[in-house]
PDB file of C-alpha atoms and ligand atoms in Angstrom:
ATOM      1  CA  MET A   1     -15.126 200.413  50.993  1.00  0.00           C
ATOM      2  CA  THR A   2     -15.940 202.309  53.939  1.00  0.00           C
ATOM      3  CA  ALA A   3     -13.206 204.749  54.709  1.00  0.00           C
ATOM      4  CA  SER A   4     -14.170 204.465  58.373  1.00  0.00           C
ATOM      5  CA  SER A   5     -13.729 200.600  58.864  1.00  0.00           C
ATOM      6  CA  ALA A   6     -11.323 198.144  60.205  1.00  0.00           C
ATOM      7  CA  LEU A   7     -10.686 194.321  60.483  1.00  0.00           C
ATOM      8  CA  VAL A   8      -9.283 193.405  64.042  1.00  0.00           C
ATOM      9  CA  LEU A   9      -6.895 190.525  64.454  1.00  0.00           C
ATOM     10  CA  PHE A  10      -9.007 189.111  67.561  1.00  0.00           C
ATOM     11  CA  SER A  11      -7.818 186.181  69.631  1.00  0.00           C
ATOM     12  CA  ALA A  12     -10.018 186.806  72.710  1.00  0.00           C
ATOM     13  CA  GLY A  13      -7.080 187.951  74.683  1.00  0.00           C
ATOM     14  CA  GLN A  14      -6.520 191.003  76.762  1.00  0.00           C
ATOM     15  CA  ASP A  15      -4.502 192.747  74.154  1.00  0.00           C
ATOM     16  CA  SER A  16      -6.752 191.872  71.164  1.00  0.00           C
ATOM     17  CA  THR A  17     -10.116 192.578  73.049  1.00  0.00           C
ATOM     18  CA  THR A  18      -8.669 196.027  74.007  1.00  0.00           C
ATOM     19  CA  CYS A  19      -7.763 196.680  70.259  1.00  0.00           C
ATOM     20  CA  LEU A  20     -11.245 195.673  69.359  1.00  0.00           C
ATOM     21  CA  ALA A  21     -12.770 198.310  71.813  1.00  0.00           C
ATOM     22  CA  TRP A  22     -10.117 200.774  70.289  1.00  0.00           C
ATOM     23  CA  ALA A  23     -11.457 200.201  66.779  1.00  0.00           C
ATOM     24  CA  LEU A  24     -15.091 200.198  67.829  1.00  0.00           C
ATOM     25  CA  ASP A  25     -14.513 203.535  69.553  1.00  0.00           C
ATOM     26  CA  ARG A  26     -13.247 204.974  66.265  1.00  0.00           C
ATOM     27  CA  PHE A  27     -14.441 203.405  63.092  1.00  0.00           C
ATOM     28  CA  GLU A  28     -17.966 202.979  61.800  1.00  0.00           C
ATOM     29  CA  ARG A  29     -17.556 199.358  60.696  1.00  0.00           C
ATOM     30  CA  VAL A  30     -15.540 196.769  62.430  1.00  0.00           C
ATOM     31  CA  GLU A  31     -15.171 193.022  61.687  1.00  0.00           C
ATOM     32  CA  THR A  32     -12.855 190.514  63.418  1.00  0.00           C
ATOM     33  CA  VAL A  33     -10.687 187.678  62.257  1.00  0.00           C
ATOM     34  CA  GLY A  34      -9.222 184.735  64.140  1.00  0.00           C
ATOM     35  CA  PHE A  35      -6.899 181.953  63.380  1.00  0.00           C
ATOM     36  CA  ASP A  36      -7.019 178.212  63.925  1.00  0.00           C
ATOM     37  CA  TYR A  37      -3.242 177.290  63.594  1.00  0.00           C
ATOM     38  CA  GLY A  38      -3.617 173.977  65.662  1.00  0.00           C
ATOM     39  CA  GLN A  39      -3.098 175.807  69.146  1.00  0.00           C
ATOM     40  CA  ARG A  40      -2.415 173.251  71.752  1.00  0.00           C
ATOM     41  CA  HIS A  41      -5.645 174.021  73.682  1.00  0.00           C
ATOM     42  CA  ALA A  42      -9.006 175.530  72.124  1.00  0.00           C
ATOM     43  CA  ILE A  43      -9.832 177.738  74.946  1.00  0.00           C
ATOM     44  CA  GLU A  44      -8.947 180.686  72.690  1.00  0.00           C
ATOM     45  CA  LEU A  45     -11.482 179.292  70.225  1.00  0.00           C
ATOM     46  CA  GLU A  46     -14.004 179.009  72.775  1.00  0.00           C
ATOM     47  CA  GLN A  47     -13.746 182.195  74.231  1.00  0.00           C
ATOM     48  CA  ARG A  48     -13.921 184.465  71.225  1.00  0.00           C
ATOM     49  CA  PRO A  49     -17.871 184.014  70.836  1.00  0.00           C
ATOM     50  CA  ARG A  50     -18.288 184.847  74.494  1.00  0.00           C
ATOM     51  CA  VAL A  51     -16.125 187.833  74.587  1.00  0.00           C
ATOM     52  CA  LEU A  52     -18.025 189.336  71.434  1.00  0.00           C
ATOM     53  CA  GLU A  53     -21.429 188.576  72.935  1.00  0.00           C
ATOM     54  CA  ALA A  54     -20.406 190.319  76.082  1.00  0.00           C
ATOM     55  CA  ILE A  55     -19.161 193.332  74.138  1.00  0.00           C
ATOM     56  CA  ARG A  56     -22.424 193.366  72.297  1.00  0.00           C
ATOM     57  CA  ARG A  57     -24.462 193.213  75.404  1.00  0.00           C
ATOM     58  CA  ALA A  58     -22.485 195.821  77.380  1.00  0.00           C
ATOM     59  CA  PHE A  59     -22.061 198.414  74.751  1.00  0.00           C
ATOM     60  CA  PRO A  60     -24.959 198.883  72.376  1.00  0.00           C
ATOM     61  CA  ALA A  61     -23.215 201.723  70.604  1.00  0.00           C
ATOM     62  CA  TRP A  62     -20.532 199.498  69.681  1.00  0.00           C
ATOM     63  CA  ALA A  63     -22.669 196.493  68.904  1.00  0.00           C
ATOM     64  CA  ALA A  64     -24.250 198.639  66.040  1.00  0.00           C
ATOM     65  CA  ARG A  65     -20.748 198.663  64.681  1.00  0.00           C
ATOM     66  CA  LEU A  66     -19.495 195.337  65.286  1.00  0.00           C
ATOM     67  CA  GLY A  67     -19.990 193.098  62.099  1.00  0.00           C
ATOM     68  CA  ASN A  68     -19.003 189.503  61.058  1.00  0.00           C
ATOM     69  CA  ASP A  69     -16.372 187.333  62.840  1.00  0.00           C
ATOM     70  CA  HIS A  70     -14.183 185.237  60.474  1.00  0.00           C
ATOM     71  CA  MET A  71     -12.179 182.127  61.464  1.00  0.00           C
ATOM     72  CA  VAL A  72      -9.471 181.073  59.088  1.00  0.00           C
ATOM     73  CA  ASP A  73      -8.056 177.742  59.178  1.00  0.00           C
ATOM     74  CA  LEU A  74      -4.262 177.734  59.287  1.00  0.00           C
ATOM     75  CA  ARG A  75      -3.623 174.332  60.507  1.00  0.00           C
ATOM     76  CA  GLY A  76      -1.521 173.640  57.538  1.00  0.00           C
ATOM     77  CA  PHE A  77       0.909 176.647  58.513  1.00  0.00           C
ATOM     78  CA  GLY A  78       0.721 175.417  62.121  1.00  0.00           C
ATOM     79  CA  ALA A  79       1.962 172.183  60.999  1.00  0.00           C
ATOM     80  CA  ILE A  80       5.169 173.801  59.395  1.00  0.00           C
ATOM     81  CA  ALA A  81       5.902 176.404  61.874  1.00  0.00           C
ATOM     82  CA  GLU A  82       5.536 174.071  65.083  1.00  0.00           C
ATOM     83  CA  SER A  83       6.433 175.528  68.442  1.00  0.00           C
ATOM     84  CA  ALA A  84       5.400 175.170  72.177  1.00  0.00           C
ATOM     85  CA  LEU A  85       2.132 176.780  71.338  1.00  0.00           C
ATOM     86  CA  THR A  86       1.170 174.256  68.773  1.00  0.00           C
ATOM     87  CA  ALA A  87       3.242 171.177  69.818  1.00  0.00           C
ATOM     88  CA  ASP A  88       3.716 169.549  73.412  1.00  0.00           C
ATOM     89  CA  ARG A  89       6.914 171.338  74.204  1.00  0.00           C
ATOM     90  CA  ALA A  90       8.113 173.215  77.253  1.00  0.00           C
ATOM     91  CA  ILE A  91       7.870 176.841  77.410  1.00  0.00           C
ATOM     92  CA  GLU A  92      11.144 178.087  77.674  1.00  0.00           C
ATOM     93  CA  MET A  93      13.955 180.417  76.378  1.00  0.00           C
ATOM     94  CA  GLN A  94      15.891 178.686  73.568  1.00  0.00           C
ATOM     95  CA  ALA A  95      19.655 179.054  72.482  1.00  0.00           C
ATOM     96  CA  ASN A  96      18.792 181.637  69.993  1.00  0.00           C
ATOM     97  CA  GLY A  97      17.517 184.069  72.352  1.00  0.00           C
ATOM     98  CA  LEU A  98      13.759 183.621  71.357  1.00  0.00           C
ATOM     99  CA  PRO A  99      11.094 181.917  73.660  1.00  0.00           C
ATOM    100  CA  SER A 100       9.924 178.377  72.554  1.00  0.00           C
ATOM    101  CA  THR A 101       6.478 180.102  72.179  1.00  0.00           C
ATOM    102  CA  PHE A 102       7.664 182.099  69.151  1.00  0.00           C
ATOM    103  CA  VAL A 103       5.964 180.591  66.066  1.00  0.00           C
ATOM    104  CA  PRO A 104       8.199 181.735  63.098  1.00  0.00           C
ATOM    105  CA  GLY A 105       6.171 183.830  60.528  1.00  0.00           C
ATOM    106  CA  ARG A 106       3.071 183.624  62.586  1.00  0.00           C
ATOM    107  CA  ASN A 107       2.076 187.079  62.569  1.00  0.00           C
ATOM    108  CA  LEU A 108       3.210 187.726  59.085  1.00  0.00           C
ATOM    109  CA  ALA A 109       0.995 184.708  57.797  1.00  0.00           C
ATOM    110  CA  PHE A 110      -1.804 186.297  59.880  1.00  0.00           C
ATOM    111  CA  LEU A 111      -1.522 189.547  58.369  1.00  0.00           C
ATOM    112  CA  VAL A 112      -1.346 188.399  54.725  1.00  0.00           C
ATOM    113  CA  CYS A 113      -4.607 186.533  55.455  1.00  0.00           C
ATOM    114  CA  ALA A 114      -6.181 189.571  57.228  1.00  0.00           C
ATOM    115  CA  ALA A 115      -5.258 191.772  54.474  1.00  0.00           C
ATOM    116  CA  ALA A 116      -6.723 189.462  51.848  1.00  0.00           C
ATOM    117  CA  LEU A 117     -10.057 189.125  53.902  1.00  0.00           C
ATOM    118  CA  ALA A 118     -10.110 192.897  54.533  1.00  0.00           C
ATOM    119  CA  ASP A 119      -9.874 193.512  50.597  1.00  0.00           C
ATOM    120  CA  ARG A 120     -12.749 191.033  50.105  1.00  0.00           C
ATOM    121  CA  ARG A 121     -14.634 192.588  52.987  1.00  0.00           C
ATOM    122  CA  GLY A 122     -14.100 196.172  52.091  1.00  0.00           C
ATOM    123  CA  LEU A 123     -12.418 197.040  55.017  1.00  0.00           C
ATOM    124  CA  ALA A 124     -10.040 199.888  54.942  1.00  0.00           C
ATOM    125  CA  ARG A 125      -7.384 198.996  57.545  1.00  0.00           C
ATOM    126  CA  LEU A 126      -5.868 196.286  59.848  1.00  0.00           C
ATOM    127  CA  VAL A 127      -5.820 196.477  63.744  1.00  0.00           C
ATOM    128  CA  GLY A 128      -3.372 194.283  65.842  1.00  0.00           C
ATOM    129  CA  GLY A 129      -2.259 194.117  69.371  1.00  0.00           C
ATOM    130  CA  MET A 130       1.275 193.905  68.665  1.00  0.00           C
ATOM    131  CA  CYS A 131       3.534 195.524  71.379  1.00  0.00           C
ATOM    132  CA  GLU A 132       6.952 196.063  71.759  1.00  0.00           C
ATOM    133  CA  THR A 133       7.195 197.664  75.294  1.00  0.00           C
ATOM    134  CA  ASP A 134       7.028 194.482  77.258  1.00  0.00           C
ATOM    135  CA  TYR A 135       9.153 192.933  74.570  1.00  0.00           C
ATOM    136  CA  SER A 136       8.708 189.172  74.630  1.00  0.00           C
ATOM    137  CA  GLY A 137      11.553 188.601  72.093  1.00  0.00           C
ATOM    138  CA  TYR A 138       8.919 188.255  69.221  1.00  0.00           C
ATOM    139  CA  PRO A 139      10.748 189.947  66.522  1.00  0.00           C
ATOM    140  CA  ASP A 140       7.325 190.046  64.313  1.00  0.00           C
ATOM    141  CA  CYS A 141       5.756 192.286  66.951  1.00  0.00           C
ATOM    142  CA  ARG A 142       8.093 195.111  66.264  1.00  0.00           C
ATOM    143  CA  ARG A 143       6.829 198.333  64.759  1.00  0.00           C
ATOM    144  CA  ALA A 144       9.733 198.180  62.249  1.00  0.00           C
ATOM    145  CA  THR A 145       8.510 194.706  61.005  1.00  0.00           C
ATOM    146  CA  LEU A 146       4.933 196.049  60.675  1.00  0.00           C
ATOM    147  CA  ASP A 147       5.741 199.178  58.697  1.00  0.00           C
ATOM    148  CA  ALA A 148       7.637 196.942  56.233  1.00  0.00           C
ATOM    149  CA  MET A 149       4.656 194.471  56.326  1.00  0.00           C
ATOM    150  CA  ALA A 150       2.212 197.436  55.556  1.00  0.00           C
ATOM    151  CA  GLN A 151       4.314 198.662  52.712  1.00  0.00           C
ATOM    152  CA  ALA A 152       4.533 195.014  51.287  1.00  0.00           C
ATOM    153  CA  LEU A 153       0.878 194.572  51.482  1.00  0.00           C
ATOM    154  CA  THR A 154       0.110 198.101  49.984  1.00  0.00           C
ATOM    155  CA  LEU A 155       2.437 197.189  47.040  1.00  0.00           C
ATOM    156  CA  GLY A 156       1.311 193.717  46.662  1.00  0.00           C
ATOM    157  CA  LEU A 157      -2.463 194.234  46.800  1.00  0.00           C
ATOM    158  CA  ASP A 158      -2.225 197.595  45.174  1.00  0.00           C
ATOM    159  CA  ARG A 159      -4.304 199.278  47.943  1.00  0.00           C
ATOM    160  CA  GLU A 160      -3.432 201.141  50.989  1.00  0.00           C
ATOM    161  CA  THR A 161      -3.070 198.696  53.763  1.00  0.00           C
ATOM    162  CA  PRO A 162      -2.384 200.471  57.086  1.00  0.00           C
ATOM    163  CA  ILE A 163      -1.876 198.474  60.171  1.00  0.00           C
ATOM    164  CA  ASP A 164      -2.798 200.239  63.310  1.00  0.00           C
ATOM    165  CA  THR A 165      -1.119 198.944  66.538  1.00  0.00           C
ATOM    166  CA  PRO A 166      -2.501 200.927  69.480  1.00  0.00           C
ATOM    167  CA  LEU A 167      -0.743 198.909  72.147  1.00  0.00           C
ATOM    168  CA  MET A 168       2.672 199.200  70.752  1.00  0.00           C
ATOM    169  CA  HIS A 169       4.226 201.703  73.108  1.00  0.00           C
ATOM    170  CA  LEU A 170       2.021 200.798  76.056  1.00  0.00           C
ATOM    171  CA  THR A 171       3.110 198.853  79.086  1.00  0.00           C
ATOM    172  CA  LYS A 172       0.711 196.178  80.221  1.00  0.00           C
ATOM    173  CA  GLY A 173      -0.525 198.352  82.968  1.00  0.00           C
ATOM    174  CA  GLU A 174      -1.152 201.180  80.361  1.00  0.00           C
ATOM    175  CA  THR A 175      -3.083 198.658  78.261  1.00  0.00           C
ATOM    176  CA  TRP A 176      -5.366 197.951  81.342  1.00  0.00           C
ATOM    177  CA  GLY A 177      -5.635 201.883  81.555  1.00  0.00           C
ATOM    178  CA  LEU A 178      -6.670 201.933  77.886  1.00  0.00           C
ATOM    179  CA  ALA A 179      -9.371 199.664  78.333  1.00  0.00           C
ATOM    180  CA  GLN A 180     -10.640 201.742  81.322  1.00  0.00           C
ATOM    181  CA  THR A 181     -10.463 204.984  79.290  1.00  0.00           C
ATOM    182  CA  LEU A 182     -12.327 203.248  76.243  1.00  0.00           C
ATOM    183  CA  GLY A 183     -15.149 201.434  78.149  1.00  0.00           C
ATOM    184  CA  GLY A 184     -14.773 202.228  81.849  1.00  0.00           C
ATOM    185  CA  ARG A 185     -15.055 199.825  84.701  1.00  0.00           C
ATOM    186  CA  ALA A 186     -17.512 197.608  82.692  1.00  0.00           C
ATOM    187  CA  LEU A 187     -14.819 196.904  79.905  1.00  0.00           C
ATOM    188  CA  VAL A 188     -12.161 196.194  82.448  1.00  0.00           C
ATOM    189  CA  ASP A 189     -14.438 193.754  84.143  1.00  0.00           C
ATOM    190  CA  LEU A 190     -15.230 192.170  80.778  1.00  0.00           C
ATOM    191  CA  ILE A 191     -11.690 191.654  79.977  1.00  0.00           C
ATOM    192  CA  VAL A 192     -11.008 190.285  83.368  1.00  0.00           C
ATOM    193  CA  GLU A 193     -14.034 187.740  83.188  1.00  0.00           C
ATOM    194  CA  ASP A 194     -13.871 186.668  79.528  1.00  0.00           C
ATOM    195  CA  THR A 195     -10.858 187.072  77.876  1.00  0.00           C
ATOM    196  CA  HIS A 196      -8.043 184.402  77.887  1.00  0.00           C
ATOM    197  CA  THR A 197      -4.226 184.754  78.070  1.00  0.00           C
ATOM    198  CA  CYS A 198      -2.743 181.783  79.859  1.00  0.00           C
ATOM    199  CA  TYR A 199      -0.607 179.664  77.567  1.00  0.00           C
ATOM    200  CA  ARG A 200      -1.691 176.421  79.485  1.00  0.00           C
ATOM    201  CA  GLY A 201      -5.134 177.166  78.810  1.00  0.00           C
ATOM    202  CA  ASP A 202      -6.029 176.995  82.329  1.00  0.00           C
ATOM    203  CA  ARG A 203      -9.737 178.407  83.006  1.00  0.00           C
ATOM    204  CA  THR A 204     -10.205 176.708  86.427  1.00  0.00           C
ATOM    205  CA  HIS A 205      -8.140 179.118  88.503  1.00  0.00           C
ATOM    206  CA  ARG A 206      -9.578 182.638  88.991  1.00  0.00           C
ATOM    207  CA  GLN A 207      -7.074 185.261  89.753  1.00  0.00           C
ATOM    208  CA  ALA A 208      -7.869 188.805  90.621  1.00  0.00           C
ATOM    209  CA  TRP A 209      -6.972 189.686  86.946  1.00  0.00           C
ATOM    210  CA  GLY A 210      -8.723 186.572  85.384  1.00  0.00           C
ATOM    211  CA  TYR A 211      -8.531 183.168  84.624  1.00  0.00           C
ATOM    212  CA  GLY A 212      -5.147 181.370  84.277  1.00  0.00           C
ATOM    213  CA  CYS A 213      -2.668 179.156  86.009  1.00  0.00           C
ATOM    214  CA  GLY A 214      -0.659 182.101  87.540  1.00  0.00           C
ATOM    215  CA  GLU A 215       2.510 180.746  86.596  1.00  0.00           C
ATOM    216  CA  CYS A 216       3.210 180.640  82.908  1.00  0.00           C
ATOM    217  CA  PRO A 217       4.905 183.804  81.204  1.00  0.00           C
ATOM    218  CA  ALA A 218       1.544 184.991  79.850  1.00  0.00           C
ATOM    219  CA  CYS A 219      -0.091 184.923  83.275  1.00  0.00           C
ATOM    220  CA  ALA A 220       2.940 186.461  84.816  1.00  0.00           C
ATOM    221  CA  LEU A 221       2.692 189.324  82.449  1.00  0.00           C
ATOM    222  CA  ARG A 222      -0.930 189.815  82.899  1.00  0.00           C
ATOM    223  CA  ALA A 223      -0.538 189.720  86.623  1.00  0.00           C
ATOM    224  CA  GLU A 224       2.245 192.234  86.592  1.00  0.00           C
ATOM    225  CA  GLY A 225       0.262 194.718  84.372  1.00  0.00           C
ATOM    226  CA  TRP A 226      -2.754 194.241  86.691  1.00  0.00           C
ATOM    227  CA  ALA A 227      -0.542 195.093  89.790  1.00  0.00           C
ATOM    228  CA  ALA A 228       0.789 198.365  87.948  1.00  0.00           C
ATOM    229  CA  PHE A 229      -2.675 199.388  86.785  1.00  0.00           C
ATOM    230  CA  GLY A 230      -3.834 199.312  90.524  1.00  0.00           C
ATOM    231  CA  GLY A 231      -6.192 196.539  90.081  1.00  0.00           C
ATOM    232  CA  ALA A 232      -7.715 195.033  93.101  1.00  0.00           C
ATOM    233  CA  ALA A 233      -5.776 192.118  94.770  1.00  0.00           C
TER     234      ALA A 233
HETATM  235 ZN1  LIG B   1      -0.727 180.598  82.651  1.00  0.00          ZN
END
């Protein structure tokens, strides 16, 4: 196992792409993993090879460190934990205070699968874009949840399994700023052009901050962050 290595949970969104750049900036060997859990739209799955290819093209030093991309089929899990992301239901706040986009146990299932894959691939740590600053009400994105999960994985796999969450305490505006620090304007432009965030899977409307419907909660957060970052209107 290379000590300086990581497996990045990568969905081709703004956050996980910024995390991938963060890992490529630090670690000698980096691989990516994505999960097919029966998302309502396949845009995320279509964009991931495009984002990876764009990173390889724009950042040759990072290309040398970027290894395999893995896709894990979790449609069985998606069928159990049906939510607005996987079924045709409205995106809204539920009576229990959680948004209907919350998939119970999703991040926990991702982390178990990622840890198993990292073990097999000889990768030392996991990196994820979880964030509790612009708290969307996802209890599995809290650092406390991830600390408990890292401990469970370390015990259960009998190997140290740290989980890095570089965005945990950043606002969405600061996440754009981190991208700028890591990869300059070229990385910011790549994130705008190639990453995908919109819950509705809209890639027909081009906003200043990238493609999206401009109305769903994910687009609203991305637009707010872009404005706070001082991105062009
Ligand atoms: Zn949207």
